[in-house]
mmCIF file of C-alpha atoms and ligand atoms in Angstrom:
data_model
loop_
_atom_site.group_PDB
_atom_site.id
_atom_site.type_symbol
_atom_site.label_atom_id
_atom_site.label_comp_id
_atom_site.label_asym_id
_atom_site.label_seq_id
_atom_site.Cartn_x
_atom_site.Cartn_y
_atom_site.Cartn_z
ATOM 1 C CA MET A 852 148.624 71.182 164.196
ATOM 2 C CA ALA A 853 148.727 74.678 165.733
ATOM 3 C CA LEU A 854 147.053 77.453 163.752
ATOM 4 C CA GLU A 855 148.091 81.084 163.761
ATOM 5 C CA GLU A 856 144.860 82.997 164.290
ATOM 6 C CA ILE A 857 143.648 85.622 161.804
ATOM 7 C CA GLU A 858 146.581 87.225 160.013
ATOM 8 C CA GLY A 859 147.288 90.805 161.026
ATOM 9 C CA ASP A 860 145.597 90.664 164.424
ATOM 10 C CA PRO A 861 148.203 92.134 166.800
ATOM 11 C CA HIS A 862 146.890 89.839 169.549
ATOM 12 C CA SER A 863 146.996 86.715 167.400
ATOM 13 C CA THR A 864 148.139 83.560 169.122
ATOM 14 C CA GLN A 865 148.981 80.030 168.057
ATOM 15 C CA LEU A 866 145.969 77.923 168.926
ATOM 16 C CA GLN A 867 145.545 74.185 168.883
ATOM 17 C CA PRO A 868 142.429 73.112 166.924
ATOM 18 C CA PRO A 869 139.642 72.675 167.671
ATOM 19 C CA TYR A 870 138.850 76.098 169.096
ATOM 20 C CA LEU A 871 136.217 78.793 168.969
ATOM 21 C CA LYS A 872 137.098 82.461 169.045
ATOM 22 C CA VAL A 873 134.524 85.214 169.639
ATOM 23 C CA TYR A 874 135.335 88.745 168.498
ATOM 24 C CA THR A 875 133.225 90.947 170.697
ATOM 25 C CA GLY A 876 132.916 94.139 172.698
ATOM 26 C CA PRO A 877 130.862 95.599 175.534
ATOM 27 C CA THR A 878 127.620 95.592 173.533
ATOM 28 C CA PRO A 879 124.286 93.712 173.605
ATOM 29 C CA ASN A 880 124.948 92.015 170.247
ATOM 30 C CA GLY A 881 128.079 90.462 171.725
ATOM 31 C CA PHE A 882 126.324 89.569 174.996
ATOM 32 C CA LYS A 883 123.847 87.403 173.038
ATOM 33 C CA ILE A 884 126.661 85.156 171.821
ATOM 34 C CA THR A 885 128.544 84.837 175.092
ATOM 35 C CA THR A 886 125.290 84.172 176.968
ATOM 36 C CA LEU A 887 124.432 81.192 174.750
ATOM 37 C CA LEU A 888 127.980 79.800 174.959
ATOM 38 C CA LYS A 889 127.965 80.071 178.749
ATOM 39 C CA LEU A 890 124.567 78.356 178.979
ATOM 40 C CA LEU A 891 125.928 75.534 176.817
ATOM 41 C CA ASN A 892 129.220 75.351 178.740
ATOM 42 C CA VAL A 893 131.150 75.694 175.490
ATOM 43 C CA GLU A 894 134.743 76.781 175.910
ATOM 44 C CA PHE A 895 135.688 79.807 173.815
ATOM 45 C CA GLN A 896 138.437 82.368 173.416
ATOM 46 C CA ARG A 897 137.140 85.871 173.899
ATOM 47 C CA ARG A 898 138.829 88.484 171.685
ATOM 48 C CA GLU A 899 137.753 91.769 173.229
ATOM 49 C CA MET A 900 137.901 94.438 170.534
ATOM 50 C CA ASP A 901 139.048 97.874 171.647
ATOM 51 C CA MET A 902 136.187 99.712 169.951
ATOM 52 C CA GLY A 903 137.163 103.046 171.507
ATOM 53 C CA LYS A 904 140.406 102.822 169.527
ATOM 54 C CA GLY A 905 138.611 101.667 166.365
ATOM 55 C CA GLU A 906 140.169 98.214 166.420
ATOM 56 C CA HIS A 907 137.015 96.836 164.770
ATOM 57 C CA LYS A 908 137.703 98.995 161.693
ATOM 58 C CA GLN A 909 141.272 97.750 161.142
ATOM 59 C CA PRO A 910 141.999 96.001 157.805
ATOM 60 C CA TRP A 911 142.738 92.632 159.460
ATOM 61 C CA TYR A 912 139.326 92.654 161.179
ATOM 62 C CA LEU A 913 137.502 93.751 158.004
ATOM 63 C CA LYS A 914 138.536 90.386 156.574
ATOM 64 C CA ILE A 915 136.363 88.843 159.287
ATOM 65 C CA HIS A 916 133.550 91.376 159.293
ATOM 66 C CA PRO A 917 133.501 93.518 156.132
ATOM 67 C CA ASP A 918 131.367 96.179 157.883
ATOM 68 C CA GLY A 919 133.679 96.351 160.897
ATOM 69 C CA ARG A 920 131.194 95.449 163.603
ATOM 70 C CA VAL A 921 130.928 92.993 166.453
ATOM 71 C CA PRO A 922 130.215 90.202 167.085
ATOM 72 C CA ALA A 923 131.936 87.706 164.793
ATOM 73 C CA ILE A 924 133.279 84.207 165.346
ATOM 74 C CA SER A 925 136.062 82.015 164.054
ATOM 75 C CA ASP A 926 135.279 78.363 164.688
ATOM 76 C CA VAL A 927 138.026 75.912 163.833
ATOM 77 C CA ASP A 928 137.434 72.172 163.774
ATOM 78 C CA VAL A 929 139.856 69.446 164.736
ATOM 79 C CA ASP A 930 141.255 69.295 161.179
ATOM 80 C CA GLY A 931 141.855 73.041 161.080
ATOM 81 C CA ASN A 932 138.854 73.899 158.866
ATOM 82 C CA ARG A 933 137.712 77.383 159.790
ATOM 83 C CA THR A 934 134.171 78.826 159.770
ATOM 84 C CA VAL A 935 134.099 82.609 160.088
ATOM 85 C CA LEU A 936 130.715 84.256 160.622
ATOM 86 C CA PHE A 937 129.245 87.648 161.452
ATOM 87 C CA GLU A 938 125.650 88.792 162.288
ATOM 88 C CA SER A 939 124.483 87.815 165.762
ATOM 89 C CA ALA A 940 121.295 86.031 164.628
ATOM 90 C CA ILE A 941 123.096 83.668 162.270
ATOM 91 C CA ILE A 942 125.902 83.137 164.805
ATOM 92 C CA LEU A 943 123.307 82.094 167.424
ATOM 93 C CA GLU A 944 121.738 79.653 164.971
ATOM 94 C CA TYR A 945 125.140 78.262 163.913
ATOM 95 C CA LEU A 946 126.254 77.754 167.521
ATOM 96 C CA ALA A 947 122.942 76.151 168.461
ATOM 97 C CA ASP A 948 123.173 73.825 165.465
ATOM 98 C CA LYS A 949 126.721 72.764 166.298
ATOM 99 C CA TYR A 950 126.925 72.877 170.082
ATOM 100 C CA ASP A 951 123.367 72.573 171.448
ATOM 101 C CA THR A 952 123.310 68.871 170.663
ATOM 102 C CA GLU A 953 120.654 68.178 173.283
ATOM 103 C CA ARG A 954 118.579 71.055 171.908
ATOM 104 C CA LYS A 955 118.158 72.616 175.339
ATOM 105 C CA TYR A 956 118.056 76.185 174.019
ATOM 106 C CA SER A 957 117.015 75.744 170.401
ATOM 107 C CA TYR A 958 114.814 73.796 168.022
ATOM 108 C CA ASP A 959 116.297 71.891 165.112
ATOM 109 C CA LYS A 960 114.968 71.655 161.572
ATOM 110 C CA SER A 961 112.980 68.515 162.340
ATOM 111 C CA SER A 962 110.761 70.597 164.650
ATOM 112 C CA PRO A 963 107.941 72.745 163.272
ATOM 113 C CA LEU A 964 109.128 75.359 165.785
ATOM 114 C CA TYR A 965 112.481 75.770 164.008
ATOM 115 C CA TRP A 966 111.174 78.332 161.535
ATOM 116 C CA LYS A 967 109.195 80.211 164.214
ATOM 117 C CA GLN A 968 112.405 80.437 166.239
ATOM 118 C CA MET A 969 114.223 81.891 163.222
ATOM 119 C CA GLU A 970 111.322 84.241 162.487
ATOM 120 C CA TRP A 971 111.334 85.846 165.957
ATOM 121 C CA LEU A 972 115.111 85.885 166.149
ATOM 122 C CA VAL A 973 115.378 87.724 162.833
ATOM 123 C CA TYR A 974 112.418 89.995 163.585
ATOM 124 C CA GLY A 975 114.225 91.290 166.683
ATOM 125 C CA SER A 976 117.527 91.635 164.901
ATOM 126 C CA ALA A 977 116.035 93.440 161.889
ATOM 127 C CA ASN A 978 113.471 95.639 163.647
ATOM 128 C CA ASN A 979 114.138 96.178 167.312
ATOM 129 C CA ASP A 980 117.932 96.085 167.469
ATOM 130 C CA PRO A 981 118.704 98.905 165.001
ATOM 131 C CA VAL A 982 116.300 101.228 166.879
ATOM 132 C CA GLN A 983 117.721 100.286 170.269
ATOM 133 C CA GLY A 984 121.303 100.287 168.999
ATOM 134 C CA ALA A 985 120.983 103.923 167.872
ATOM 135 C CA ALA A 986 119.162 104.940 171.059
ATOM 136 C CA PHE A 987 121.752 103.160 173.233
ATOM 137 C CA PHE A 988 124.701 104.711 171.408
ATOM 138 C CA HIS A 989 123.391 108.281 171.427
ATOM 139 C CA ILE A 990 121.604 108.435 174.763
ATOM 140 C CA LEU A 991 123.772 106.239 176.987
ATOM 141 C CA VAL A 992 127.172 106.533 175.297
ATOM 142 C CA LEU A 993 127.231 110.008 173.688
ATOM 143 C CA LYS A 994 124.693 111.441 176.194
ATOM 144 C CA THR A 995 122.772 113.206 173.462
ATOM 145 C CA ASP A 996 119.428 112.768 171.689
ATOM 146 C CA PRO A 997 119.417 110.350 168.737
ATOM 147 C CA PRO A 998 118.961 111.833 165.223
ATOM 148 C CA GLY A 999 115.290 112.706 164.702
ATOM 149 C CA GLY A 1000 114.727 113.010 168.458
ATOM 150 C CA LYS A 1001 114.090 110.556 171.255
ATOM 151 C CA ASP A 1002 110.297 110.542 170.790
ATOM 152 C CA ALA A 1003 110.548 108.857 167.390
ATOM 153 C CA TYR A 1004 112.523 106.033 169.009
ATOM 154 C CA VAL A 1005 110.058 105.710 171.886
ATOM 155 C CA GLN A 1006 107.214 105.498 169.347
ATOM 156 C CA GLN A 1007 108.920 102.781 167.312
ATOM 157 C CA THR A 1008 109.821 100.842 170.442
ATOM 158 C CA ASN A 1009 106.232 100.975 171.695
ATOM 159 C CA ARG A 1010 105.046 99.642 168.331
ATOM 160 C CA ILE A 1011 107.467 96.702 168.549
ATOM 161 C CA LEU A 1012 106.653 96.105 172.226
ATOM 162 C CA LYS A 1013 102.991 95.728 171.291
ATOM 163 C CA VAL A 1014 103.949 93.095 168.692
ATOM 164 C CA TYR A 1015 106.015 91.305 171.338
ATOM 165 C CA ASN A 1016 103.334 91.553 174.005
ATOM 166 C CA ASP A 1017 100.643 90.149 171.695
ATOM 167 C CA ARG A 1018 102.910 87.255 170.710
ATOM 168 C CA LEU A 1019 103.712 86.384 174.327
ATOM 169 C CA VAL A 1020 100.010 86.419 175.251
ATOM 170 C CA GLU A 1021 99.199 84.261 172.215
ATOM 171 C CA ASN A 1022 101.965 81.732 172.985
ATOM 172 C CA ASN A 1023 101.611 81.371 176.781
ATOM 173 C CA GLY A 1024 104.509 83.598 177.775
ATOM 174 C CA TRP A 1025 107.173 82.487 175.274
ATOM 175 C CA PHE A 1026 108.035 83.721 171.800
ATOM 176 C CA VAL A 1027 108.484 80.164 170.573
ATOM 177 C CA GLY A 1028 107.736 76.858 172.273
ATOM 178 C CA ASP A 1029 107.588 76.675 176.038
ATOM 179 C CA HIS A 1030 111.080 77.388 177.345
ATOM 180 C CA LEU A 1031 114.127 79.608 176.871
ATOM 181 C CA ASN A 1032 115.656 79.407 173.401
ATOM 182 C CA ILE A 1033 117.826 81.454 171.057
ATOM 183 C CA ALA A 1034 114.876 83.653 170.048
ATOM 184 C CA ASP A 1035 114.599 84.884 173.665
ATOM 185 C CA ILE A 1036 118.370 85.344 173.947
ATOM 186 C CA GLY A 1037 118.404 87.364 170.718
ATOM 187 C CA ILE A 1038 115.454 89.546 171.693
ATOM 188 C CA ILE A 1039 116.198 90.292 175.323
ATOM 189 C CA ALA A 1040 119.705 91.715 174.900
ATOM 190 C CA PHE A 1041 118.619 94.986 173.309
ATOM 191 C CA LEU A 1042 115.170 95.146 174.869
ATOM 192 C CA LYS A 1043 116.706 95.397 178.327
ATOM 193 C CA VAL A 1044 118.869 98.259 177.147
ATOM 194 C CA SER A 1045 115.957 100.122 175.564
ATOM 195 C CA VAL A 1046 114.019 100.145 178.768
ATOM 196 C CA GLU A 1047 117.031 101.909 180.298
ATOM 197 C CA SER A 1048 118.089 104.254 177.515
ATOM 198 C CA LEU A 1049 114.642 105.375 176.389
ATOM 199 C CA GLY A 1050 113.043 105.199 179.847
ATOM 200 C CA ILE A 1051 110.295 102.943 178.480
ATOM 201 C CA LYS A 1052 107.770 101.778 181.067
ATOM 202 C CA LEU A 1053 106.559 98.232 180.589
ATOM 203 C CA ASP A 1054 103.241 98.760 182.461
ATOM 204 C CA ALA A 1055 101.359 98.751 179.156
ATOM 205 C CA PHE A 1056 103.137 95.533 178.128
ATOM 206 C CA PRO A 1057 102.655 93.182 181.111
ATOM 207 C CA ALA A 1058 103.441 90.004 179.159
ATOM 208 C CA VAL A 1059 106.793 91.491 178.118
ATOM 209 C CA ALA A 1060 107.545 92.575 181.695
ATOM 210 C CA ASP A 1061 106.699 89.098 182.981
ATOM 211 C CA TRP A 1062 108.788 87.381 180.261
ATOM 212 C CA MET A 1063 111.759 89.676 180.886
ATOM 213 C CA LYS A 1064 111.718 88.894 184.603
ATOM 214 C CA ARG A 1065 111.391 85.144 184.026
ATOM 215 C CA VAL A 1066 114.239 85.111 181.499
ATOM 216 C CA THR A 1067 116.626 87.286 183.509
ATOM 217 C CA ASP A 1068 115.916 85.181 186.612
ATOM 218 C CA ILE A 1069 117.210 82.047 184.847
ATOM 219 C CA SER A 1070 120.592 81.224 186.322
ATOM 220 C CA GLY A 1071 123.401 82.611 184.145
ATOM 221 C CA VAL A 1072 121.159 84.671 181.872
ATOM 222 C CA GLY A 1073 120.460 87.904 183.808
ATOM 223 C CA GLU A 1074 124.099 88.766 184.452
ATOM 224 C CA SER A 1075 125.460 87.483 181.158
ATOM 225 C CA ILE A 1076 122.941 89.287 178.964
ATOM 226 C CA SER A 1077 124.051 92.533 180.619
ATOM 227 C CA GLY A 1078 127.706 91.782 179.950
ATOM 228 C CA ALA A 1079 128.896 90.203 183.227
HETATM 229 N N1 LIG B 2502 123.082 93.242 162.796
HETATM 230 C C1 LIG B 2502 124.371 93.143 163.429
HETATM 231 C C2 LIG B 2502 124.651 94.448 164.151
HETATM 232 C C3 LIG B 2502 126.070 94.534 164.623
HETATM 233 C C4 LIG B 2502 126.352 95.890 165.255
HETATM 234 O O1 LIG B 2502 125.784 96.914 164.870
HETATM 235 N N2 LIG B 2502 127.245 95.890 166.236
HETATM 236 C C5 LIG B 2502 127.588 97.122 166.904
HETATM 237 C C6 LIG B 2502 127.734 96.866 168.395
HETATM 238 S S1 LIG B 2502 126.221 96.337 169.135
HETATM 239 C C7 LIG B 2502 128.925 97.629 166.401
HETATM 240 O O2 LIG B 2502 129.830 96.863 166.158
HETATM 241 N N3 LIG B 2502 129.034 98.938 166.259
HETATM 242 C C8 LIG B 2502 130.254 99.575 165.899
HETATM 243 C C9 LIG B 2502 130.193 100.279 164.592
HETATM 244 O O3 LIG B 2502 129.200 100.177 163.874
HETATM 245 O O4 LIG B 2502 131.174 100.964 164.313
HETATM 246 C C10 LIG B 2502 124.394 91.938 164.381
HETATM 247 O O5 LIG B 2502 123.318 91.540 164.854
HETATM 248 O O6 LIG B 2502 125.467 91.376 164.623
#
């Protein structure tokens, strides 16, 4: 059975289930998803949204993501049943649950670390990412100061970096457990950008600096988390 992908998408194609499609763009939230899929060697179709032309605000895409943002996924099983999801944190958890069968980069519900993994993943997504997203967009894309001024963003970032640094010291250099997992992948995408856009120095946060180097040195992570 071949399925016509989402109705109205001008680049829709007939695809043979099962398949996984990732709607994304050149942004850290999208890089989180593609990084995990590459680490897991999961085949996926990349639907690059032309955000400059507002493709992510078109009616057909709003049926996938009602707020017109990236990333989102459409995961179709062998029988043609489709799961459509948006929000990078929940997409990471869904993909880990379905495709990380050996639990190399995630903890499952039978582990006491499962909820800690979700806690740090969501903390980054809810607290750090909106600050860095605004800073990134204004400073690096529009080349202007963010609303309220850059200092407010630096202050908030330093507050979050202290939380991160304390956690990494407390947990021997990892947010959760003792190796790379979806919490790290979720957190690092925007943190890397903030260091660039806000000119944050990590000298006062040595555990974060050390973690960032260790994670980006892992084969396939450094390049992918920056969009390569
Ligand atoms: N909390 C969402 C944030 C998604 C988001 O803000 N995506 C940005 C790119 S990083 C976007 O699509 N911005 C375009 C817009 O808001 O018009 C997630 O984690 O997926």
